[in-house]
Amino acid sequence: MPPIKGCIQSSMVVTDDLKLPANSRSQELIFEKMTFSDWKATIDPKVQGWWNLHRELPGGLDFFILVSSMMGTIGGGSLSAYSGANSYMDALARYRVSKGERAAALGLGIVPNGGYLIEHPERLAGVEGVEKYAFTSLREICALLEIYCDPANPFSRSLEGCQPVLGVRPPAHWRHLEEIPTTYFQPFWGHMHHIPALVLEGHSAEDVDGNAVSAHHKGALDAAERLAVAASLSEAAEIVSEALAQRMSMLLGTAEDRLDAHKPMHSYGIDSLSAIDIRTWVGQVFEVDIPVFEILGGATFASAGLSIARKVWSRN
């Protein structure tokens, strides 16, 4: 047999509790609520699989391509194991390069026309129209592979070039639709804040201007104003409940219509950090306090909305 020239591996197991059927056996939750078997099911194909390949394959390969994901860098609300597995791959690529070997961890974005999302169209529907992400086509992936499989390519020997991240649009393009997550204020995202909003085909510069607010997000931005003129407590509670659902939708990266107003908020897999985020947001928007233990307890969007509305009304 001729010598092995290179390696490409793209295995993955990903589950999340918001998009799988309720009777699914393997559901990925936030880290603290996951079972060890669920964690291993997602981690092992990437972590153990890639470590085995790294150790067993000969040195001096022309290419060593780890098909990673942008989620290894930006994370996902209820994709802790999947995000962690991809972060490991990113680190392994850098480790190999530091040892003089070629490697590249390709942090792919959302690929709508091939692979996993073709087999799970319901998951694609959950991210379509999310302005912070740009789709990555199979043609673009093939072009990227052609570059990184070329032994003359310097990027696969460079710590600065061995971890490209695709499919993330600059904050200027979508900051008028939602708040910029804390992740994007880490130093390695600094350059993204200097990139102007993208003007896509079929749109004008006004469409992506920071003053242009989408109809979908407008409800969350002016919730306090709508609450101030509500005609009844029930109307006020509904306004707050809708705003809470919009906030939760943004935190978890899931469609708002997947959230049931009468289902406990904690059942969607939020952790204490997410609960603190919601509490802080409620304080900023409605100027009242909602205890973290209430969010993580049995409070639904509807009951929390009523509680907040009552506090606002009693203050006024």
CSV table of C-alpha atoms in Angstrom, one decimal:
chain,number,residue,atom,x,y,z
A,1,MET,CA,0.0,0.0,0.0
A,2,PRO,CA,1.2,3.5,-0.7
A,3,PRO,CA,1.9,5.8,2.3
A,4,ILE,CA,-1.0,7.8,3.8
A,5,LYS,CA,-0.8,11.4,2.5
A,6,GLY,CA,-3.4,13.0,4.7
A,7,CYS,CA,-6.6,12.7,6.8
A,8,ILE,CA,-10.1,14.3,6.8
A,9,GLN,CA,-12.7,13.4,9.4
A,10,SER,CA,-16.1,15.0,9.9
A,11,SER,CA,-17.9,12.6,12.3
A,12,MET,CA,-20.4,14.2,14.7
A,13,VAL,CA,-23.2,13.4,17.1
A,14,VAL,CA,-25.3,16.3,18.1
A,15,THR,CA,-28.5,16.4,20.1
A,16,ASP,CA,-30.3,19.2,21.8
A,17,ASP,CA,-33.3,19.2,24.0
A,18,LEU,CA,-35.2,22.0,22.2
A,19,LYS,CA,-35.3,20.4,18.7
A,20,LEU,CA,-35.5,16.7,19.3
A,21,PRO,CA,-38.9,14.9,19.7
A,22,ALA,CA,-40.0,14.6,23.4
A,23,ASN,CA,-39.6,10.8,23.3
A,24,SER,CA,-36.0,10.9,22.0
A,25,ARG,CA,-33.6,8.9,24.2
A,26,SER,CA,-30.6,11.1,23.7
A,27,GLN,CA,-31.2,14.7,24.5
A,28,GLU,CA,-28.4,17.2,25.1
A,29,LEU,CA,-29.1,19.7,27.9
A,30,ILE,CA,-27.0,22.3,29.5
A,31,PHE,CA,-23.9,20.7,31.0
A,32,GLU,CA,-25.1,20.5,34.6
A,33,LYS,CA,-28.2,18.5,33.5
A,34,MET,CA,-26.6,16.1,31.1
A,35,THR,CA,-26.1,12.5,31.8
A,36,PHE,CA,-22.6,11.2,31.4
A,37,SER,CA,-23.7,8.8,28.6
A,38,ASP,CA,-25.2,11.7,26.6
A,39,TRP,CA,-22.0,13.7,27.1
A,40,LYS,CA,-19.9,10.8,25.9
A,41,ALA,CA,-22.1,10.2,22.9
A,42,THR,CA,-21.4,13.6,21.6
A,43,ILE,CA,-17.8,14.1,22.8
A,44,ASP,CA,-16.2,10.7,21.9
A,45,PRO,CA,-16.6,10.8,18.0
A,46,LYS,CA,-14.6,14.0,17.9
A,47,VAL,CA,-12.4,14.0,21.0
A,48,GLN,CA,-11.4,10.3,21.2
A,49,GLY,CA,-11.7,9.8,17.4
A,50,TRP,CA,-9.3,12.6,16.6
A,51,TRP,CA,-6.9,11.8,19.4
A,52,ASN,CA,-6.6,8.3,18.0
A,53,LEU,CA,-6.0,9.6,14.5
A,54,HIS,CA,-3.4,12.0,15.8
A,55,ARG,CA,-1.5,9.3,17.6
A,56,GLU,CA,-1.7,6.5,15.1
A,57,LEU,CA,-1.2,8.3,11.8
A,58,PRO,CA,2.4,8.9,10.7
A,59,GLY,CA,4.1,12.3,10.9
A,60,GLY,CA,4.7,14.5,8.0
A,61,LEU,CA,1.2,14.3,6.5
A,62,ASP,CA,0.4,16.6,3.6
A,63,PHE,CA,-2.9,17.5,5.3
A,64,PHE,CA,-4.8,16.8,8.6
A,65,ILE,CA,-8.2,18.4,8.3
A,66,LEU,CA,-10.5,18.5,11.4
A,67,VAL,CA,-14.0,19.4,10.3
A,68,SER,CA,-15.0,21.6,13.2
A,69,SER,CA,-17.8,24.1,13.7
A,70,MET,CA,-18.1,27.8,14.5
A,71,MET,CA,-19.9,26.6,17.7
A,72,GLY,CA,-16.5,25.7,19.1
A,73,THR,CA,-15.7,29.4,19.2
A,74,ILE,CA,-19.1,31.1,19.8
A,75,GLY,CA,-20.9,28.3,21.7
A,76,GLY,CA,-24.5,27.4,21.7
A,77,GLY,CA,-27.3,27.7,24.3
A,78,SER,CA,-28.0,24.0,24.8
A,79,LEU,CA,-25.1,22.5,22.8
A,80,SER,CA,-22.5,22.3,25.5
A,81,ALA,CA,-21.0,18.9,24.6
A,82,TYR,CA,-21.0,19.7,20.8
A,83,SER,CA,-19.4,23.1,21.4
A,84,GLY,CA,-16.9,21.6,23.7
A,85,ALA,CA,-16.0,18.8,21.3
A,86,ASN,CA,-15.3,21.4,18.5
A,87,SER,CA,-13.2,23.5,20.9
A,88,TYR,CA,-11.1,20.4,21.6
A,89,MET,CA,-10.6,20.0,17.8
A,90,ASP,CA,-9.5,23.6,17.5
A,91,ALA,CA,-7.0,23.1,20.3
A,92,LEU,CA,-5.7,19.9,18.8
A,93,ALA,CA,-5.0,21.6,15.4
A,94,ARG,CA,-3.0,24.2,17.2
A,95,TYR,CA,-1.2,21.6,19.2
A,96,ARG,CA,-0.1,19.7,16.1
A,97,VAL,CA,1.1,22.9,14.4
A,98,SER,CA,3.1,23.8,17.5
A,99,LYS,CA,4.8,20.4,17.1
A,100,GLY,CA,5.7,21.1,13.5
A,101,GLU,CA,2.9,19.0,11.9
A,102,ARG,CA,0.3,20.2,9.5
A,103,ALA,CA,-3.3,20.6,10.8
A,104,ALA,CA,-6.3,22.8,10.2
A,105,ALA,CA,-9.6,22.9,12.2
A,106,LEU,CA,-12.2,24.3,9.8
A,107,GLY,CA,-14.9,26.0,11.9
A,108,LEU,CA,-17.7,25.7,9.5
A,109,GLY,CA,-20.9,27.7,9.7
A,110,ILE,CA,-24.4,26.5,8.8
A,111,VAL,CA,-24.3,24.2,5.7
A,112,PRO,CA,-27.9,24.2,4.3
A,113,ASN,CA,-27.4,22.1,1.2
A,114,GLY,CA,-25.6,19.1,2.4
A,115,GLY,CA,-24.8,16.7,5.3
A,116,TYR,CA,-26.6,16.9,8.6
A,117,LEU,CA,-29.1,19.6,7.9
A,118,ILE,CA,-30.3,17.9,4.8
A,119,GLU,CA,-31.2,14.9,7.0
A,120,HIS,CA,-32.7,17.1,9.7
A,121,PRO,CA,-34.7,19.9,7.9
A,122,GLU,CA,-36.5,20.9,11.1
A,123,ARG,CA,-33.2,22.1,12.6
A,124,LEU,CA,-32.4,24.2,9.5
A,125,ALA,CA,-35.8,25.9,9.9
A,126,GLY,CA,-34.8,26.9,13.4
A,127,VAL,CA,-31.8,29.0,12.1
A,128,GLU,CA,-33.1,30.3,8.8
A,129,GLY,CA,-33.4,34.1,8.9
A,130,VAL,CA,-31.0,34.4,11.9
A,131,GLU,CA,-29.0,37.4,10.7
A,132,LYS,CA,-25.9,36.8,12.8
A,133,TYR,CA,-25.1,33.7,10.8
A,134,ALA,CA,-24.2,33.3,7.1
A,135,PHE,CA,-24.8,30.0,5.4
A,136,THR,CA,-21.7,28.1,4.1
A,137,SER,CA,-22.3,26.3,0.8
A,138,LEU,CA,-20.8,22.9,-0.2
A,139,ARG,CA,-19.0,24.7,-3.0
A,140,GLU,CA,-17.3,27.0,-0.5
A,141,ILE,CA,-16.3,24.0,1.7
A,142,CYS,CA,-14.8,22.2,-1.3
A,143,ALA,CA,-12.8,25.4,-2.1
A,144,LEU,CA,-11.6,25.6,1.5
A,145,LEU,CA,-10.5,21.9,1.4
A,146,GLU,CA,-8.6,22.4,-1.8
A,147,ILE,CA,-6.7,25.2,-0.1
A,148,TYR,CA,-5.9,23.3,3.1
A,149,CYS,CA,-5.1,20.0,1.5
A,150,ASP,CA,-2.4,21.6,-0.6
A,151,PRO,CA,1.0,20.8,1.1
A,152,ALA,CA,2.3,24.1,-0.2
A,153,ASN,CA,-0.4,26.0,1.8
A,154,PRO,CA,1.3,27.9,4.7
A,155,PHE,CA,-1.8,28.2,6.7
A,156,SER,CA,-1.8,24.6,7.9
A,157,ARG,CA,1.6,25.2,9.5
A,158,SER,CA,0.7,28.5,11.1
A,159,LEU,CA,-0.9,29.1,14.5
A,160,GLU,CA,-2.6,32.2,13.0
A,161,GLY,CA,-4.0,30.3,10.0
A,162,CYS,CA,-4.9,26.8,11.2
A,163,GLN,CA,-8.3,27.7,12.7
A,164,PRO,CA,-10.5,29.6,10.2
A,165,VAL,CA,-14.0,30.3,11.4
A,166,LEU,CA,-16.8,30.7,8.8
A,167,GLY,CA,-20.4,31.8,8.8
A,168,VAL,CA,-20.3,34.6,11.4
A,169,ARG,CA,-21.5,38.0,10.3
A,170,PRO,CA,-20.1,41.2,11.9
A,171,PRO,CA,-22.2,42.6,14.8
A,172,ALA,CA,-22.9,45.8,12.8
A,173,HIS,CA,-25.1,43.6,10.5
A,174,TRP,CA,-27.5,42.4,13.2
A,175,ARG,CA,-27.0,44.6,16.3
A,176,HIS,CA,-30.3,46.4,15.5
A,177,LEU,CA,-32.1,43.0,15.8
A,178,GLU,CA,-30.7,41.8,19.1
A,179,GLU,CA,-28.1,42.5,21.8
A,180,ILE,CA,-24.5,41.6,21.1
A,181,PRO,CA,-23.6,38.5,23.3
A,182,THR,CA,-20.8,38.8,25.8
A,183,THR,CA,-18.8,36.3,23.7
A,184,TYR,CA,-18.3,38.9,20.9
A,185,PHE,CA,-16.5,41.3,23.3
A,186,GLN,CA,-13.6,38.9,23.8
A,187,PRO,CA,-10.4,40.3,22.3
A,188,PHE,CA,-10.2,37.8,19.4
A,189,TRP,CA,-13.5,39.2,18.1
A,190,GLY,CA,-12.3,42.8,18.3
A,191,HIS,CA,-11.7,43.2,14.5
A,192,MET,CA,-15.3,42.2,13.8
A,193,HIS,CA,-16.6,45.4,15.5
A,194,HIS,CA,-14.8,47.5,12.8
A,195,ILE,CA,-16.4,45.8,9.9
A,196,PRO,CA,-19.5,47.6,8.5
A,197,ALA,CA,-22.8,46.0,8.0
A,198,LEU,CA,-23.1,43.7,5.0
A,199,VAL,CA,-25.4,44.8,2.1
A,200,LEU,CA,-26.8,41.6,0.7
A,201,GLU,CA,-28.3,41.1,-2.8
A,202,GLY,CA,-31.8,42.4,-2.9
A,203,HIS,CA,-31.4,44.7,0.1
A,204,SER,CA,-30.3,48.4,0.5
A,205,ALA,CA,-28.0,49.9,3.0
A,206,GLU,CA,-31.1,51.2,4.9
A,207,ASP,CA,-32.2,47.6,5.5
A,208,VAL,CA,-29.2,46.9,7.6
A,209,ASP,CA,-28.8,50.3,9.1
A,210,GLY,CA,-28.6,50.4,12.9
A,211,ASN,CA,-31.8,52.4,13.1
A,212,ALA,CA,-33.8,49.9,11.2
A,213,VAL,CA,-35.6,47.6,13.6
A,214,SER,CA,-37.3,44.4,12.5
A,215,ALA,CA,-41.0,43.9,13.2
A,216,HIS,CA,-40.1,40.7,15.0
A,217,HIS,CA,-37.7,42.3,17.5
A,218,LYS,CA,-39.6,45.6,17.9
A,219,GLY,CA,-41.9,44.0,20.5
A,220,ALA,CA,-38.9,43.3,22.8
A,221,LEU,CA,-37.4,46.8,22.3
A,222,ASP,CA,-40.6,48.7,23.2
A,223,ALA,CA,-42.1,46.3,25.7
A,224,ALA,CA,-41.8,48.8,28.5
A,225,GLU,CA,-43.6,51.5,26.5
A,226,ARG,CA,-46.4,49.1,25.6
A,227,LEU,CA,-46.7,48.0,29.2
A,228,ALA,CA,-47.1,51.6,30.3
A,229,VAL,CA,-50.2,52.1,28.2
A,230,ALA,CA,-51.8,48.6,28.8
A,231,ALA,CA,-55.5,48.8,29.5
A,232,SER,CA,-55.6,45.9,32.0
A,233,LEU,CA,-53.4,43.8,34.1
A,234,SER,CA,-54.0,40.8,31.9
A,235,GLU,CA,-52.9,42.8,28.8
A,236,ALA,CA,-49.8,43.9,30.7
A,237,ALA,CA,-49.0,40.3,31.7
A,238,GLU,CA,-49.3,39.2,28.1
A,239,ILE,CA,-46.9,41.9,27.0
A,240,VAL,CA,-44.3,40.9,29.5
A,241,SER,CA,-44.8,37.2,28.8
A,242,GLU,CA,-44.2,37.8,25.1
A,243,ALA,CA,-41.1,39.8,25.8
A,244,LEU,CA,-39.7,37.1,28.1
A,245,ALA,CA,-40.2,34.5,25.4
A,246,GLN,CA,-38.4,36.7,22.9
A,247,ARG,CA,-35.5,37.0,25.3
A,248,MET,CA,-35.4,33.3,26.0
A,249,SER,CA,-35.5,32.6,22.2
A,250,MET,CA,-32.4,34.8,21.7
A,251,LEU,CA,-30.5,33.2,24.6
A,252,LEU,CA,-31.2,29.6,23.5
A,253,GLY,CA,-31.0,30.3,19.7
A,254,THR,CA,-34.3,28.6,19.0
A,255,ALA,CA,-37.5,29.8,17.3
A,256,GLU,CA,-39.9,31.7,19.5
A,257,ASP,CA,-42.8,29.6,18.4
A,258,ARG,CA,-41.1,26.5,20.0
A,259,LEU,CA,-41.6,28.1,23.5
A,260,ASP,CA,-44.8,27.3,25.3
A,261,ALA,CA,-46.0,30.2,27.5
A,262,HIS,CA,-47.5,27.8,30.1
A,263,LYS,CA,-44.4,25.5,30.3
A,264,PRO,CA,-41.8,26.1,33.1
A,265,MET,CA,-39.0,28.2,31.8
A,266,HIS,CA,-36.4,25.9,33.4
A,267,SER,CA,-37.7,23.0,31.3
A,268,TYR,CA,-36.0,24.5,28.2
A,269,GLY,CA,-32.6,23.8,29.8
A,270,ILE,CA,-31.5,27.2,31.0
A,271,ASP,CA,-28.8,27.3,33.6
A,272,SER,CA,-28.0,29.8,36.4
A,273,LEU,CA,-26.1,32.1,34.1
A,274,SER,CA,-29.0,32.3,31.7
A,275,ALA,CA,-31.4,33.0,34.6
A,276,ILE,CA,-29.1,35.8,35.8
A,277,ASP,CA,-29.1,37.2,32.3
A,278,ILE,CA,-33.0,37.2,32.3
A,279,ARG,CA,-33.1,38.8,35.7
A,280,THR,CA,-30.7,41.5,34.6
A,281,TRP,CA,-32.7,42.1,31.4
A,282,VAL,CA,-36.0,42.4,33.4
A,283,GLY,CA,-34.4,45.0,35.7
A,284,GLN,CA,-33.2,47.0,32.7
A,285,VAL,CA,-36.4,46.9,30.7
A,286,PHE,CA,-39.1,46.9,33.4
A,287,GLU,CA,-37.1,48.3,36.4
A,288,VAL,CA,-38.3,45.5,38.7
A,289,ASP,CA,-36.6,42.5,40.2
A,290,ILE,CA,-37.4,38.8,39.5
A,291,PRO,CA,-35.5,36.3,41.7
A,292,VAL,CA,-33.3,33.8,40.0
A,293,PHE,CA,-34.8,31.0,42.1
A,294,GLU,CA,-38.2,31.9,40.6
A,295,ILE,CA,-36.9,31.6,37.0
A,296,LEU,CA,-35.2,28.3,37.8
A,297,GLY,CA,-38.2,27.1,39.8
A,298,GLY,CA,-41.6,26.4,38.3
A,299,ALA,CA,-42.3,29.8,36.8
A,300,THR,CA,-43.8,29.8,33.3
A,301,PHE,CA,-43.5,32.7,30.9
A,302,ALA,CA,-47.2,33.5,31.7
A,303,SER,CA,-46.8,33.4,35.5
A,304,ALA,CA,-43.6,35.3,35.4
A,305,GLY,CA,-45.2,37.9,33.1
A,306,LEU,CA,-48.1,38.3,35.5
A,307,SER,CA,-45.7,38.7,38.5
A,308,ILE,CA,-43.6,41.3,36.7
A,309,ALA,CA,-46.7,43.2,35.5
A,310,ARG,CA,-48.1,43.3,39.0
A,311,LYS,CA,-44.9,44.8,40.3
A,312,VAL,CA,-44.9,47.5,37.6
A,313,TRP,CA,-48.5,48.3,38.1
A,314,SER,CA,-48.1,48.6,41.9
A,315,ARG,CA,-45.2,50.9,41.4
A,316,ASN,CA,-47.1,53.2,39.1
